[in-house]
mmCIF file with all atom_site columns, C-alpha atoms in Angstrom:
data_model
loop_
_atom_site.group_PDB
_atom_site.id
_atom_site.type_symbol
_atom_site.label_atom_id
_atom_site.label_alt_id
_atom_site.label_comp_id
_atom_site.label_asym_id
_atom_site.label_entity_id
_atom_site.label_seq_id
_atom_site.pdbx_PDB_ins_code
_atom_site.Cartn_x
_atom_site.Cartn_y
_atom_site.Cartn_z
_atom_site.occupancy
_atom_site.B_iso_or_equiv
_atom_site.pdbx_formal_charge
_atom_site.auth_seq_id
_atom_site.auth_comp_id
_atom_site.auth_asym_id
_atom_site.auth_atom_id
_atom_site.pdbx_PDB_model_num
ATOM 1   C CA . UNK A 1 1   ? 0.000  0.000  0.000   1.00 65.00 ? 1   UNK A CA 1
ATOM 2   C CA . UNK A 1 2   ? 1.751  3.408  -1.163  1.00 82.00 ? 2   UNK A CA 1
ATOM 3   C CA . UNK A 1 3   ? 2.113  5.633  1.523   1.00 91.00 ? 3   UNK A CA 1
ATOM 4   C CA . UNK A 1 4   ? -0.034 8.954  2.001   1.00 94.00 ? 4   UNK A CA 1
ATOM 5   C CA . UNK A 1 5   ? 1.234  12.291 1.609   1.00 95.00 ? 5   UNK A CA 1
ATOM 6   C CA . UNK A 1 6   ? 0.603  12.615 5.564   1.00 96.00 ? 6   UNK A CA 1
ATOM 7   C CA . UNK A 1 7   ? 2.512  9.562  6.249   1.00 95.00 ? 7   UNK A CA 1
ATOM 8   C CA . UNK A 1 8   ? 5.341  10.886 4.373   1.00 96.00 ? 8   UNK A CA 1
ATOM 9   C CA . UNK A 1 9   ? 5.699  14.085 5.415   1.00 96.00 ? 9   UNK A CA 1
ATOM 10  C CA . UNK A 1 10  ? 5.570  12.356 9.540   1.00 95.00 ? 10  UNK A CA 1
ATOM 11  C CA . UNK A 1 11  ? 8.194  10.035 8.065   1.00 96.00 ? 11  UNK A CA 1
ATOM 12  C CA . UNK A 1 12  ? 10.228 12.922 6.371   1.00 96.00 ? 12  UNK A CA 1
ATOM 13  C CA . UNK A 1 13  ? 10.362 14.759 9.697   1.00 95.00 ? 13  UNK A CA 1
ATOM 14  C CA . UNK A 1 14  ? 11.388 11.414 12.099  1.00 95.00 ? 14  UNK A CA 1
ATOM 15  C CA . UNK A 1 15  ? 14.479 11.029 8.998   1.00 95.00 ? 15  UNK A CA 1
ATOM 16  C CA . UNK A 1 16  ? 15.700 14.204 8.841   1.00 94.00 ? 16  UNK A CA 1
ATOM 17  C CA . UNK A 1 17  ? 18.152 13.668 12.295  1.00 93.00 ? 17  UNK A CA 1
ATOM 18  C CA . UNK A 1 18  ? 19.134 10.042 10.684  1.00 95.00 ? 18  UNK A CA 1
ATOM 19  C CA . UNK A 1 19  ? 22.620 9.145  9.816   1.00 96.00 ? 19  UNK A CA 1
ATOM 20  C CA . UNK A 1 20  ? 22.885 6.705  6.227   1.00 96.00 ? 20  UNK A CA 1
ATOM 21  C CA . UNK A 1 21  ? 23.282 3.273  7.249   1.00 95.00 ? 21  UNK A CA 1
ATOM 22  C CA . UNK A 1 22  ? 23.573 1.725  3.889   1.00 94.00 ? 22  UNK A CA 1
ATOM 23  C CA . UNK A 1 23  ? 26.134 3.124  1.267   1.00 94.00 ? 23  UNK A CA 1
ATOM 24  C CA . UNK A 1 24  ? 25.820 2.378  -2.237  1.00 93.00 ? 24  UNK A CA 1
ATOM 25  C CA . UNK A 1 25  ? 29.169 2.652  -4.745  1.00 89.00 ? 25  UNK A CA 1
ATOM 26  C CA . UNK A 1 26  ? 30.253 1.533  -8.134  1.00 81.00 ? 26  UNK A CA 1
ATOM 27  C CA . UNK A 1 27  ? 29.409 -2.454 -7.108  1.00 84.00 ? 27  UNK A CA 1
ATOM 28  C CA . UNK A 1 28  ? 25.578 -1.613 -7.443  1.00 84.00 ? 28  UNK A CA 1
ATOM 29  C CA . UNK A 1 29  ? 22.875 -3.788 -5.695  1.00 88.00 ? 29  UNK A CA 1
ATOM 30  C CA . UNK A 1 30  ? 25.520 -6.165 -4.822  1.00 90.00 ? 30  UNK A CA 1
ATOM 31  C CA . UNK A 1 31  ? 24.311 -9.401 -2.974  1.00 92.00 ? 31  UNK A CA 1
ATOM 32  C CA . UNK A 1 32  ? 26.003 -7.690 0.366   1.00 91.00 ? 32  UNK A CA 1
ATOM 33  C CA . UNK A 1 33  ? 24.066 -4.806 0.071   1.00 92.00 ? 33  UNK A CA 1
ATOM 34  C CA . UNK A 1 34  ? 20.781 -5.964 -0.748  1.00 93.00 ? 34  UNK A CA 1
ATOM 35  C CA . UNK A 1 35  ? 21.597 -8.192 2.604   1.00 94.00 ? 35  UNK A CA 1
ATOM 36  C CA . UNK A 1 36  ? 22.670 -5.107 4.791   1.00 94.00 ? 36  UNK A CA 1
ATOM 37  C CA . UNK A 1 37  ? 19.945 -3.173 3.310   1.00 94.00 ? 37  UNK A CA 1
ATOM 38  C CA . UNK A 1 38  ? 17.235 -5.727 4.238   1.00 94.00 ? 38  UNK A CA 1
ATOM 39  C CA . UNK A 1 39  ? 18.568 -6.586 7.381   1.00 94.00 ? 39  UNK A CA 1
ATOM 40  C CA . UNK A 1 40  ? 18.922 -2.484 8.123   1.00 95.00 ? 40  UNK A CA 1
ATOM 41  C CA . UNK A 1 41  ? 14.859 -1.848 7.125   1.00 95.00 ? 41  UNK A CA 1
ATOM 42  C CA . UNK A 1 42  ? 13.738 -4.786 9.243   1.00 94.00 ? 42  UNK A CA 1
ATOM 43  C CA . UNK A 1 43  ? 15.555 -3.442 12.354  1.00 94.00 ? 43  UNK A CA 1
ATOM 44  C CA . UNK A 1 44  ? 15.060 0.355  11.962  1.00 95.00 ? 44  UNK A CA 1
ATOM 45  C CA . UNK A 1 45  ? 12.245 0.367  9.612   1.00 95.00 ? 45  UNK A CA 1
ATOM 46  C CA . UNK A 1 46  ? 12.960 3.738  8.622   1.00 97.00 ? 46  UNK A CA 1
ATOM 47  C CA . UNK A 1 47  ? 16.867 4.251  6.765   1.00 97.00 ? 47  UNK A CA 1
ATOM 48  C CA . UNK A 1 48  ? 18.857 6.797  4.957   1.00 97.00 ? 48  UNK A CA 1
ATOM 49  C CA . UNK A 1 49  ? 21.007 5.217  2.026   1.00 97.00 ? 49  UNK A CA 1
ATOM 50  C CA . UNK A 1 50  ? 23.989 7.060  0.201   1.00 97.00 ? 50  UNK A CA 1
ATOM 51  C CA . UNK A 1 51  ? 24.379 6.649  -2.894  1.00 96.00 ? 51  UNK A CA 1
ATOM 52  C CA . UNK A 1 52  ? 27.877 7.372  -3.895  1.00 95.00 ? 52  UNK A CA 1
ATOM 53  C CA . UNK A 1 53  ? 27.188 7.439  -8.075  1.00 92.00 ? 53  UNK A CA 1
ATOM 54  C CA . UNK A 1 54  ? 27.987 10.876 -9.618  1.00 91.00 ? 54  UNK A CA 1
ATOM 55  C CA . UNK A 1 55  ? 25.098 10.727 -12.245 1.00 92.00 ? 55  UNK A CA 1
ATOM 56  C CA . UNK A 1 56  ? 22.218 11.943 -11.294 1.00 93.00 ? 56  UNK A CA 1
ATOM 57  C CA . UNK A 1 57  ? 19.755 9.848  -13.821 1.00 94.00 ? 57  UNK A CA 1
ATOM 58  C CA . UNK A 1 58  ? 21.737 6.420  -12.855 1.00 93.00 ? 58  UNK A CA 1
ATOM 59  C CA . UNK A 1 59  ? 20.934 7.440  -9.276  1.00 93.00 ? 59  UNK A CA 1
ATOM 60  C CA . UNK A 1 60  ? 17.351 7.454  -9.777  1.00 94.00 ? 60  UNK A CA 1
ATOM 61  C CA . UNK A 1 61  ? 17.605 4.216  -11.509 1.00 94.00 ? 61  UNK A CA 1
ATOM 62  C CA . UNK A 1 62  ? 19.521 2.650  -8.800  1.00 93.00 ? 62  UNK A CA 1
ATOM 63  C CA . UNK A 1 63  ? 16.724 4.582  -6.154  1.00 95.00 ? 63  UNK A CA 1
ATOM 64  C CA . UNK A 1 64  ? 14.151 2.583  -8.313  1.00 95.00 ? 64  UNK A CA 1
ATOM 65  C CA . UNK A 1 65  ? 16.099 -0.285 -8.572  1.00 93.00 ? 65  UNK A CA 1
ATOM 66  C CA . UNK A 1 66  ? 16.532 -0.800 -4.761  1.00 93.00 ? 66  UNK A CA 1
ATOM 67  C CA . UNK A 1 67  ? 12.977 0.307  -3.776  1.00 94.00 ? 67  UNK A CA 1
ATOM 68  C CA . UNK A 1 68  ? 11.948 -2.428 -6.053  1.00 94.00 ? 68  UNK A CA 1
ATOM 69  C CA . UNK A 1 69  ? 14.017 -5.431 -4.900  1.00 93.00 ? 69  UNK A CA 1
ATOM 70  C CA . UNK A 1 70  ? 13.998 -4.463 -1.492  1.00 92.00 ? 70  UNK A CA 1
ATOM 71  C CA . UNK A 1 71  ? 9.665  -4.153 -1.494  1.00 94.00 ? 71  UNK A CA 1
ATOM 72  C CA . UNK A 1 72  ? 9.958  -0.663 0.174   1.00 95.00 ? 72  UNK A CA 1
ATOM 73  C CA . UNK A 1 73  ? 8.804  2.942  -0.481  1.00 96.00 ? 73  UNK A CA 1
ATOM 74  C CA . UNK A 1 74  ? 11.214 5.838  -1.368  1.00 97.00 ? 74  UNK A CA 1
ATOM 75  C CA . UNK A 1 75  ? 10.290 8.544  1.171   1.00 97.00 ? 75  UNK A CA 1
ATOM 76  C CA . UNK A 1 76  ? 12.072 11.326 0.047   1.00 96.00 ? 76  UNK A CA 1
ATOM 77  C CA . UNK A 1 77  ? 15.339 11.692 -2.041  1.00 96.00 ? 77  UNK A CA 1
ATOM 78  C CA . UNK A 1 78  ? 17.262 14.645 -1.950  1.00 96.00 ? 78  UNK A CA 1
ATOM 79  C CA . UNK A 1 79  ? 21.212 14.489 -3.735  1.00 94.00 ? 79  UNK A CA 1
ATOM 80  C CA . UNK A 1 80  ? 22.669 11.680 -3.143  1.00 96.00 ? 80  UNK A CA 1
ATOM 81  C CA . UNK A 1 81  ? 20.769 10.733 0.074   1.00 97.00 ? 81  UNK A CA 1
ATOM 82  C CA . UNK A 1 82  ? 17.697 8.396  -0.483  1.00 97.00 ? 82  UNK A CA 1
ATOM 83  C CA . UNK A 1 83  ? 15.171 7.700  2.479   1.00 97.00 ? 83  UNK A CA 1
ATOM 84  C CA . UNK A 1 84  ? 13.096 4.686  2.319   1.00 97.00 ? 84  UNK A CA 1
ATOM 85  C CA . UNK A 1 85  ? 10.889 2.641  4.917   1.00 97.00 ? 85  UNK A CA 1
ATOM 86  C CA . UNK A 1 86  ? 9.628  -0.874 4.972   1.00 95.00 ? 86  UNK A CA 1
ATOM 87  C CA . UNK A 1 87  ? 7.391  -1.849 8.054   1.00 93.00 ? 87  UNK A CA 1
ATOM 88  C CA . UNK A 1 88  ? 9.263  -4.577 9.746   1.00 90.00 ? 88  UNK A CA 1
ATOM 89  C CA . UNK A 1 89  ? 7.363  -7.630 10.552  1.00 89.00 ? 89  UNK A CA 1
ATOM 90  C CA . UNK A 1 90  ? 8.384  -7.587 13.711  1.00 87.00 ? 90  UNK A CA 1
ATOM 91  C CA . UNK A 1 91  ? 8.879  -4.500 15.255  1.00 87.00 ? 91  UNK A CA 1
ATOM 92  C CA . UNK A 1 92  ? 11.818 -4.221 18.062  1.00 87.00 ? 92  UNK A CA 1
ATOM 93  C CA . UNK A 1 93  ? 11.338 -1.061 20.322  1.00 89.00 ? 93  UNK A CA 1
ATOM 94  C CA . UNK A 1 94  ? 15.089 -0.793 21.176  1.00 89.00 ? 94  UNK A CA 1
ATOM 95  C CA . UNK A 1 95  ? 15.961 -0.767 16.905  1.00 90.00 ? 95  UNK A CA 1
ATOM 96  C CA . UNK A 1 96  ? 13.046 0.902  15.672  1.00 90.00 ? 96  UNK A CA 1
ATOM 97  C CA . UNK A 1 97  ? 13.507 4.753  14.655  1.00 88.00 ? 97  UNK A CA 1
ATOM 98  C CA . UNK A 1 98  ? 9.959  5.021  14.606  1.00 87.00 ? 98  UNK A CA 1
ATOM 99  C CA . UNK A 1 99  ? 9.072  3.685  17.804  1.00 80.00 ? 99  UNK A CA 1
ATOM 100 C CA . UNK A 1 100 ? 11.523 5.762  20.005  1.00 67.00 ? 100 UNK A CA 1
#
């Protein structure tokens, strides 16, 4: 279900004090990273990702890319900084940025 433009912008604000946790470079949507990534949106639910790729059009293919793959929703994207959330299926409290 896509998210709302009021879920968003609560999401937007709760992600705007985040540091990245997953960093993208010339390897892609390597096997690692689509590992860290998932393993990063089921504990925190709510992540930054860097994207280190200097083109701007093969950054938004990558954003796509790993939105797609990954079964979660691009929240906002601003430069090289995507932020994305998948609701985890089980939530953890202590991990959670959007249960703290």
């Amino acid at each position: 279900m896509p998210l709302t433009a009021h879920r968003k912008k609560a999401l937007r604000t709760l992600g705007h004090n985040l540091k990245p946790v997953v960093t993208i470079a010339g390897n892609g949507l390597s096997e690692g990273v689509r590992e860290e990534l998932d393993r990063a949106l089921e504990d925190h639910e709510l992540i930054k990702v860097k994207l280190m790729i200097a083109n701007r059009e093969e950054r938004h293919q990558m954003v796509d890319a790993l939105c797609e793959q990954s079964s979660c929703e691009l929240v906002q994207e601003i430069g090289k900084i995507a932020l994305i959330y998948r609701a985890a299926q089980k939530p953890d409290i202590r991990k959670s940025n959007l249960l703290k």
